[in-house]
CSV table of C-alpha atoms in Angstrom, one decimal:
chain,number,residue,atom,x,y,z
A,41,MET,CA,23.2,8.6,52.5
A,42,GLU,CA,22.4,7.3,55.6
A,43,GLY,CA,24.4,6.7,57.8
A,44,VAL,CA,27.4,9.4,57.2
A,45,ASP,CA,28.9,11.9,59.1
A,46,HIS,CA,26.2,15.1,57.6
A,47,GLN,CA,29.1,17.4,58.4
A,48,GLU,CA,31.1,16.2,55.6
A,49,PHE,CA,28.4,17.5,53.5
A,50,VAL,CA,28.4,20.5,54.7
A,51,GLN,CA,30.0,24.3,52.5
A,52,GLU,CA,30.9,26.2,53.6
A,53,PRO,CA,28.8,29.8,53.9
A,54,GLN,CA,30.4,31.9,50.7
A,55,HIS,CA,29.8,28.6,48.9
A,56,ARG,CA,26.0,27.3,50.3
A,57,PRO,CA,23.4,28.2,47.9
A,58,SER,CA,20.7,30.1,48.0
A,59,LEU,CA,16.8,28.5,48.0
A,60,SER,CA,15.8,31.8,46.6
A,61,THR,CA,18.0,31.9,42.8
A,62,MET,CA,16.5,33.4,40.5
A,63,GLU,CA,16.2,31.7,36.3
A,64,ALA,CA,18.7,32.7,34.2
A,65,GLN,CA,16.7,34.8,31.1
A,66,GLY,CA,18.2,35.0,27.5
A,67,ILE,CA,20.2,31.5,28.4
A,68,PRO,CA,21.2,30.9,24.3
A,69,VAL,CA,19.6,28.0,22.5
A,70,ILE,CA,20.3,27.0,19.8
A,71,ASP,CA,18.9,25.5,17.1
A,72,LEU,CA,21.2,22.5,15.1
A,73,SER,CA,18.4,21.6,12.8
A,74,PRO,CA,21.3,22.9,9.7
A,75,ILE,CA,24.0,20.6,10.6
A,76,THR,CA,21.8,17.8,11.1
A,77,SER,CA,19.1,18.6,8.1
A,78,ASN,CA,20.0,17.4,4.2
A,79,ASN,CA,19.4,21.2,2.8
A,80,THR,CA,22.2,23.2,4.8
A,81,SER,CA,22.0,27.1,3.3
A,82,PRO,CA,26.1,28.5,3.5
A,83,SER,CA,23.8,31.2,4.9
A,84,ALA,CA,21.6,29.3,7.8
A,85,MET,CA,25.6,27.6,8.4
A,86,ASP,CA,27.2,31.2,9.1
A,87,ALA,CA,23.8,31.7,10.8
A,88,LEU,CA,24.6,28.9,13.1
A,89,THR,CA,28.2,29.4,13.3
A,90,LYS,CA,27.9,33.1,15.0
A,91,GLU,CA,25.2,32.7,17.0
A,92,ILE,CA,27.8,29.5,18.5
A,93,GLY,CA,30.9,31.3,18.2
A,94,SER,CA,28.0,34.0,20.8
A,95,ALA,CA,26.8,32.2,23.2
A,96,CYS,CA,31.0,30.7,24.3
A,97,LYS,CA,31.9,33.7,24.0
A,98,GLU,CA,28.7,35.6,26.3
A,99,TRP,CA,27.7,32.9,28.6
A,100,GLY,CA,30.4,30.0,28.0
A,101,PHE,CA,27.2,27.1,28.2
A,102,PHE,CA,24.2,27.5,25.5
A,103,GLN,CA,21.2,24.8,25.2
A,104,VAL,CA,21.2,22.9,21.8
A,105,THR,CA,17.7,21.4,20.2
A,106,ASN,CA,17.0,20.0,17.4
A,107,HIS,CA,20.1,18.1,18.0
A,108,GLY,CA,19.5,14.7,15.8
A,109,VAL,CA,20.1,12.3,19.3
A,110,PRO,CA,17.1,10.2,20.0
A,111,VAL,CA,14.7,10.5,22.4
A,112,SER,CA,13.5,6.7,22.8
A,113,LEU,CA,17.0,6.7,23.1
A,114,ARG,CA,17.8,9.1,25.8
A,115,ARG,CA,14.5,8.0,27.6
A,116,ASN,CA,15.7,4.3,28.2
A,117,LEU,CA,18.4,5.7,29.5
A,118,LEU,CA,16.9,7.7,32.4
A,119,GLU,CA,15.0,4.3,33.2
A,120,ALA,CA,18.0,2.3,33.2
A,121,SER,CA,19.4,5.0,35.3
A,122,LYS,CA,17.2,5.2,37.9
A,123,LYS,CA,17.0,1.4,37.9
A,124,PHE,CA,20.6,1.3,39.1
A,125,PHE,CA,19.8,3.0,41.8
A,126,SER,CA,17.3,2.1,43.1
A,127,GLN,CA,19.3,-0.9,43.6
A,128,SER,CA,20.3,-1.7,47.5
A,129,LEU,CA,23.8,-0.3,48.4
A,130,GLU,CA,25.2,-3.6,48.9
A,131,ASP,CA,24.2,-4.9,45.9
A,132,LYS,CA,25.9,-1.2,43.6
A,133,LYS,CA,28.9,-1.9,45.5
A,134,LYS,CA,29.7,-4.8,43.2
A,135,VAL,CA,30.3,-3.3,40.9
A,136,SER,CA,32.5,0.0,43.0
A,137,ARG,CA,35.0,1.3,41.3
A,138,ASP,CA,38.7,0.5,42.4
A,139,GLU,CA,42.7,1.4,42.5
A,140,SER,CA,42.3,-0.9,38.5
A,141,SER,CA,40.1,1.0,37.3
A,142,PRO,CA,37.9,4.7,37.9
A,143,SER,CA,34.8,3.5,36.3
A,144,GLY,CA,31.8,1.7,38.4
A,145,TYR,CA,29.8,3.0,41.1
A,146,TYR,CA,31.0,5.6,44.0
A,147,GLU,CA,29.1,7.2,46.1
A,148,SER,CA,31.6,10.1,47.6
A,149,GLU,CA,33.0,12.3,46.3
A,150,TYR,CA,34.3,15.8,46.3
A,151,THR,CA,34.2,18.5,44.6
A,152,LYS,CA,37.0,21.1,46.3
A,153,ASP,CA,37.3,19.2,49.2
A,154,VAL,CA,33.8,19.1,50.3
A,155,ARG,CA,31.3,16.3,49.9
A,156,ASP,CA,28.3,16.4,47.6
A,157,TRP,CA,25.2,15.0,47.8
A,158,LYS,CA,24.9,12.9,45.3
A,159,GLU,CA,25.7,8.9,44.1
A,160,VAL,CA,27.6,7.9,40.6
A,161,PHE,CA,28.3,5.4,37.9
A,162,ASP,CA,31.1,6.2,35.7
A,163,PHE,CA,31.5,4.4,31.9
A,164,PHE,CA,34.6,5.1,29.1
A,165,ALA,CA,33.8,6.2,26.1
A,166,LYS,CA,36.4,3.8,25.3
A,167,GLU,CA,37.2,0.8,25.7
A,168,PRO,CA,40.2,-0.5,26.7
A,169,THR,CA,41.0,3.5,27.7
A,170,LEU,CA,44.7,4.3,27.7
A,171,PHE,CA,45.3,6.7,30.0
A,172,PRO,CA,48.8,7.5,31.7
A,173,ALA,CA,50.0,5.4,34.6
A,174,THR,CA,51.5,8.3,37.2
A,175,ILE,CA,50.5,11.8,37.5
A,176,ASP,CA,54.1,12.3,37.0
A,177,GLU,CA,54.7,13.8,34.3
A,178,HIS,CA,59.0,12.2,33.9
A,179,ASN,CA,56.3,8.8,34.3
A,180,HIS,CA,55.7,7.8,30.9
A,181,ARG,CA,54.0,4.4,31.2
A,182,VAL,CA,50.4,4.0,30.3
A,183,VAL,CA,47.8,1.3,31.7
A,184,GLN,CA,44.4,0.1,30.3
A,185,TRP,CA,41.6,0.8,31.8
A,186,THR,CA,38.1,-0.7,31.4
A,187,ASN,CA,34.6,-0.3,31.8
A,188,LYS,CA,32.2,-2.2,34.6
A,189,TYR,CA,29.5,-3.7,33.7
A,190,PRO,CA,25.9,-4.3,36.3
A,191,HIS,CA,24.4,-7.5,35.8
A,192,TYR,CA,21.0,-4.9,36.3
A,193,PRO,CA,19.3,-3.4,35.0
A,194,PRO,CA,19.5,-6.9,32.0
A,195,ALA,CA,20.3,-3.7,29.2
A,196,PHE,CA,22.0,-1.0,30.8
A,197,ARG,CA,24.9,-1.8,28.7
A,198,ASP,CA,23.7,-1.9,25.7
A,199,ILE,CA,21.5,1.3,26.3
A,200,ILE,CA,25.0,3.1,27.3
A,201,GLN,CA,26.9,2.5,24.6
A,202,GLU,CA,24.8,2.5,22.0
A,203,TYR,CA,24.4,6.3,23.6
A,204,ILE,CA,27.6,6.9,23.5
A,205,GLU,CA,27.8,7.1,19.7
A,206,GLU,CA,25.4,9.6,19.9
A,207,MET,CA,27.6,11.4,22.1
A,208,GLU,CA,30.5,11.5,20.1
A,209,LYS,CA,28.7,11.9,16.7
A,210,LEU,CA,27.0,14.9,19.0
A,211,ALA,CA,30.3,16.4,20.1
A,212,TYR,CA,32.2,16.5,17.1
A,213,LYS,CA,29.3,18.1,14.5
A,214,LEU,CA,30.4,21.0,17.7
A,215,MET,CA,33.6,21.2,18.2
A,216,GLU,CA,33.4,21.2,14.1
A,217,LEU,CA,30.9,24.1,14.9
A,218,ILE,CA,33.0,26.2,17.8
A,219,ALA,CA,36.7,25.4,15.2
A,220,MET,CA,35.0,27.3,12.1
A,221,SER,CA,33.2,29.8,15.1
A,222,LEU,CA,36.9,30.5,16.3
A,223,GLY,CA,38.3,31.2,12.2
A,224,LEU,CA,39.5,27.6,12.3
A,225,GLU,CA,38.9,25.5,9.5
A,226,ALA,CA,36.1,22.9,10.5
A,227,LYS,CA,38.5,19.7,11.5
A,228,ARG,CA,41.2,21.2,13.3
A,229,PHE,CA,39.9,19.6,16.6
A,230,GLU,CA,39.4,15.9,15.3
A,231,ARG,CA,43.1,15.6,15.7
A,232,PHE,CA,43.2,15.2,19.2
A,233,PHE,CA,40.2,12.6,19.6
A,234,ILE,CA,40.2,10.4,16.5
A,235,ARG,CA,43.3,8.3,17.9
A,236,GLY,CA,41.5,7.5,21.3
A,237,GLN,CA,39.4,9.2,23.5
A,238,THR,CA,39.5,10.1,26.9
A,239,SER,CA,35.6,10.5,27.0
A,240,PHE,CA,33.7,9.2,29.7
A,241,ILE,CA,29.7,9.1,30.6
A,242,ARG,CA,28.5,9.7,34.7
A,243,LEU,CA,25.0,9.1,35.5
A,244,ASN,CA,24.3,11.4,38.9
A,245,TYR,CA,21.9,10.2,41.0
A,246,TYR,CA,20.9,13.6,43.7
A,247,PRO,CA,19.2,11.8,47.0
A,248,PRO,CA,16.5,14.4,48.6
A,249,CYS,CA,18.4,16.4,51.3
A,250,SER,CA,17.1,17.3,54.6
A,251,PHE,CA,19.9,20.5,54.1
A,252,PRO,CA,19.7,21.7,50.8
A,253,HIS,CA,20.6,25.4,52.4
A,254,LEU,CA,23.6,24.2,53.6
A,255,ALA,CA,24.9,21.1,51.0
A,256,LEU,CA,25.3,21.0,47.1
A,257,GLY,CA,24.6,17.3,44.3
A,258,VAL,CA,27.9,19.0,43.2
A,259,GLY,CA,29.9,22.2,44.6
A,260,PRO,CA,31.2,24.9,42.2
A,261,HIS,CA,33.5,23.8,39.8
A,262,LYS,CA,34.3,23.6,36.6
A,263,ASP,CA,34.1,20.8,34.1
A,264,GLU,CA,38.0,20.8,32.1
A,265,SER,CA,36.6,18.1,29.6
A,266,ALA,CA,36.7,20.1,26.2
A,267,LEU,CA,33.1,19.9,26.3
A,268,THR,CA,30.0,18.8,28.3
A,269,ILE,CA,26.9,17.8,26.7
A,270,LEU,CA,24.2,17.2,30.3
A,271,ALA,CA,21.2,15.4,29.4
A,272,GLN,CA,18.9,16.4,33.0
A,273,ASP,CA,15.3,15.0,33.8
A,274,GLU,CA,12.6,17.4,34.9
A,275,VAL,CA,13.9,18.7,38.3
A,276,GLU,CA,15.7,21.8,38.4
A,277,GLY,CA,19.2,21.9,40.1
A,278,LEU,CA,21.6,22.9,38.0
A,279,GLU,CA,22.7,26.2,38.2
A,280,VAL,CA,25.3,28.6,36.4
A,281,LYS,CA,28.0,31.9,37.3
A,282,ARG,CA,26.7,34.2,35.1
A,283,LYS,CA,29.7,36.0,33.7
A,284,THR,CA,28.6,39.3,33.2
A,285,ASN,CA,27.7,39.8,37.6
A,286,GLN,CA,29.3,36.5,38.8
A,287,GLU,CA,25.7,35.4,40.3
A,288,TRP,CA,24.6,32.1,40.3
A,289,VAL,CA,21.3,31.2,37.5
A,290,ARG,CA,19.4,27.5,37.7
A,291,VAL,CA,18.7,26.7,34.5
A,292,LYS,CA,15.5,25.6,33.9
A,293,PRO,CA,14.9,22.3,32.0
A,294,LYS,CA,14.1,21.1,28.8
A,295,SER,CA,12.4,18.6,27.5
A,296,ASN,CA,14.8,16.6,25.0
A,297,ASP,CA,17.5,19.8,24.9
A,298,TYR,CA,21.1,19.5,25.6
A,299,ILE,CA,22.8,21.6,27.6
A,300,ILE,CA,26.2,22.0,26.2
A,301,ASN,CA,28.9,23.7,28.5
A,302,LEU,CA,32.7,24.8,27.7
A,303,GLY,CA,36.0,23.0,28.9
A,304,ASP,CA,39.5,24.1,30.0
A,305,ILE,CA,40.4,22.5,26.7
A,306,ILE,CA,38.7,24.3,25.0
A,307,GLN,CA,40.2,27.7,26.8
A,308,VAL,CA,43.2,27.1,26.8
A,309,TRP,CA,42.8,26.4,22.9
A,310,SER,CA,40.8,29.3,22.2
A,311,ASN,CA,43.8,31.4,24.7
A,312,ASP,CA,40.9,32.6,27.0
A,313,ARG,CA,38.6,33.9,24.0
A,314,TYR,CA,35.9,32.0,25.1
A,315,GLU,CA,36.4,30.7,28.6
A,316,SER,CA,34.7,27.1,30.7
A,317,VAL,CA,32.0,28.1,33.5
A,318,GLU,CA,31.6,27.4,36.7
A,319,HIS,CA,28.3,25.2,38.0
A,320,ARG,CA,27.0,23.5,40.4
A,321,ALA,CA,24.1,20.9,41.2
A,322,MET,CA,21.6,22.2,43.8
A,323,VAL,CA,19.6,19.3,45.8
A,324,ASN,CA,16.4,19.7,47.4
A,325,CYS,CA,14.2,17.9,50.3
A,326,GLU,CA,11.9,16.4,48.4
A,327,SER,CA,12.4,14.8,45.1
A,328,GLU,CA,15.2,13.4,43.2
A,329,ARG,CA,16.9,13.9,40.8
A,330,PHE,CA,19.3,12.8,37.6
A,331,SER,CA,21.4,13.9,35.2
A,332,ILE,CA,23.5,12.5,32.4
A,333,PRO,CA,27.0,14.3,31.6
A,334,TYR,CA,28.8,13.3,28.7
A,335,PHE,CA,32.9,15.0,29.0
A,336,PHE,CA,34.6,15.1,25.7
A,337,PHE,CA,38.2,14.4,26.2
A,338,PRO,CA,41.1,14.6,23.5
A,339,THR,CA,43.3,11.3,23.8
A,340,HIS,CA,46.0,11.0,26.8
A,341,ASP,CA,48.7,12.0,25.8
A,342,THR,CA,47.4,14.9,23.8
A,343,GLU,CA,49.4,18.2,24.7
A,344,VAL,CA,46.9,20.9,25.5
A,345,LYS,CA,48.2,25.0,24.5
A,346,PRO,CA,46.9,27.3,23.2
A,347,LEU,CA,46.6,27.1,18.8
A,348,GLU,CA,49.1,28.2,16.9
A,349,GLU,CA,46.4,30.2,14.6
A,350,LEU,CA,44.9,32.4,17.5
A,351,ILE,CA,48.7,33.9,19.1
A,352,ASN,CA,51.0,35.9,18.2
A,353,ASP,CA,53.1,39.3,19.2
A,354,GLN,CA,50.0,40.7,20.4
A,355,ASN,CA,48.0,37.9,21.5
A,356,PRO,CA,50.9,35.6,23.3
A,357,PRO,CA,50.2,32.2,25.1
A,358,LYS,CA,48.5,32.7,28.3
A,359,TYR,CA,49.0,29.0,29.4
A,360,ARG,CA,51.4,26.6,29.3
A,361,PRO,CA,51.6,23.0,28.1
A,362,TYR,CA,50.0,20.6,29.9
A,363,LYS,CA,49.1,16.9,29.1
A,364,SER,CA,45.5,16.1,28.5
A,365,GLY,CA,45.6,12.5,30.8
A,366,LYS,CA,48.0,14.2,33.7
A,367,PHE,CA,45.3,16.5,34.4
A,368,LEU,CA,43.1,14.7,34.4
A,369,LEU,CA,44.7,11.5,36.8
A,370,TYR,CA,45.7,14.6,38.7
A,371,ARG,CA,42.1,16.0,38.8
A,372,MET,CA,40.0,11.9,39.8
A,373,ILE,CA,42.6,11.1,42.2
A,374,ASN,CA,42.0,14.0,44.7
A,375,ASP,CA,37.8,14.1,43.5
A,376,PHE,CA,37.7,11.2,45.2
A,377,LYS,CA,39.3,11.4,48.8
A,378,LYS,CA,39.5,14.4,51.7
A,379,GLN,CA,42.7,16.4,50.6
A,380,ASN,CA,42.9,19.4,53.1
A,381,LYS,CA,44.1,21.1,50.0
A,382,ASP,CA,43.0,22.5,47.0
A,383,ASN,CA,42.8,20.2,43.7
A,384,LEU,CA,44.1,21.1,40.6
A,385,GLN,CA,43.1,24.0,38.5
A,386,ILE,CA,43.9,25.1,35.0
A,387,HIS,CA,44.9,28.5,36.3
A,388,ASP,CA,47.8,26.5,38.1
A,389,TYR,CA,48.9,26.4,33.9
A,390,LYS,CA,48.3,30.1,33.8
A,391,LEU,CA,51.3,32.6,32.1
A,392,ALA,CA,52.4,36.0,34.4
């Protein structure tokens, strides 16, 4: 982050991090072995479904263990990420995102119009990924986005593609559990993803920062995905806003576990039964930090609205419909340059 105006990174006083934030207690840690083992009893599945429902309702996020993703694969991708970001800025910029596709490297992303203290590399889960050409709701033209592949490290492409396959399998299992916890048929959400997702994976690199009391690796935000599966290294940094008291609490990394965030799409589908969780990433002055979120998105033309099974006269729809791809494109455009205005948020679709 050398050679840049550090004022770009300074958060407004109300958003500046507290370096004495308490570590969260009672964060749900859910054992997924009932869906990853061969011998699953109905009672174990019922208990697991209730655990998922409770975590979604009370926290909006949870950690999972015994998830079935090979530890070696996660370790290999983390090492590949470290090697990529260790290169010179000149080499990293050889695979920079551009107007033809937002895949690739970028070092100046904004959250809520304040620059994040991080570098990223984005990679689409499906290639090509079909996406709306513009944010104009009346323009139905579609473009194809493809991935950029760095030359270093040499095994990057194979590792990340194998990892994405594992993330997709885990995401489908989690969506089934969430569906059942809402009283829906297990495969209820599958139709929104099966024809071609807009999911993507991100490699995050947070360099040491000389003013961690003023800047954030990622500012406060909610994910616009259906859900996010997050892997992180052993360096603390993730904080979530606890729903009960709106206090920021720190999430201690657990070796080999994944953190699952509910996103805006599940909030809308569930008609506010479940809410996406606000979170942010801290930085520090001593250690670099790496994290790898996988954002699970439906097809670009999915009309996101409260599910008919979950609405009635006593519980009418709380959101007007929107197209998943248009919403994501709008957010992407505004995240990569300073706008001096608020970005589009899910509450903008809330019905009075």
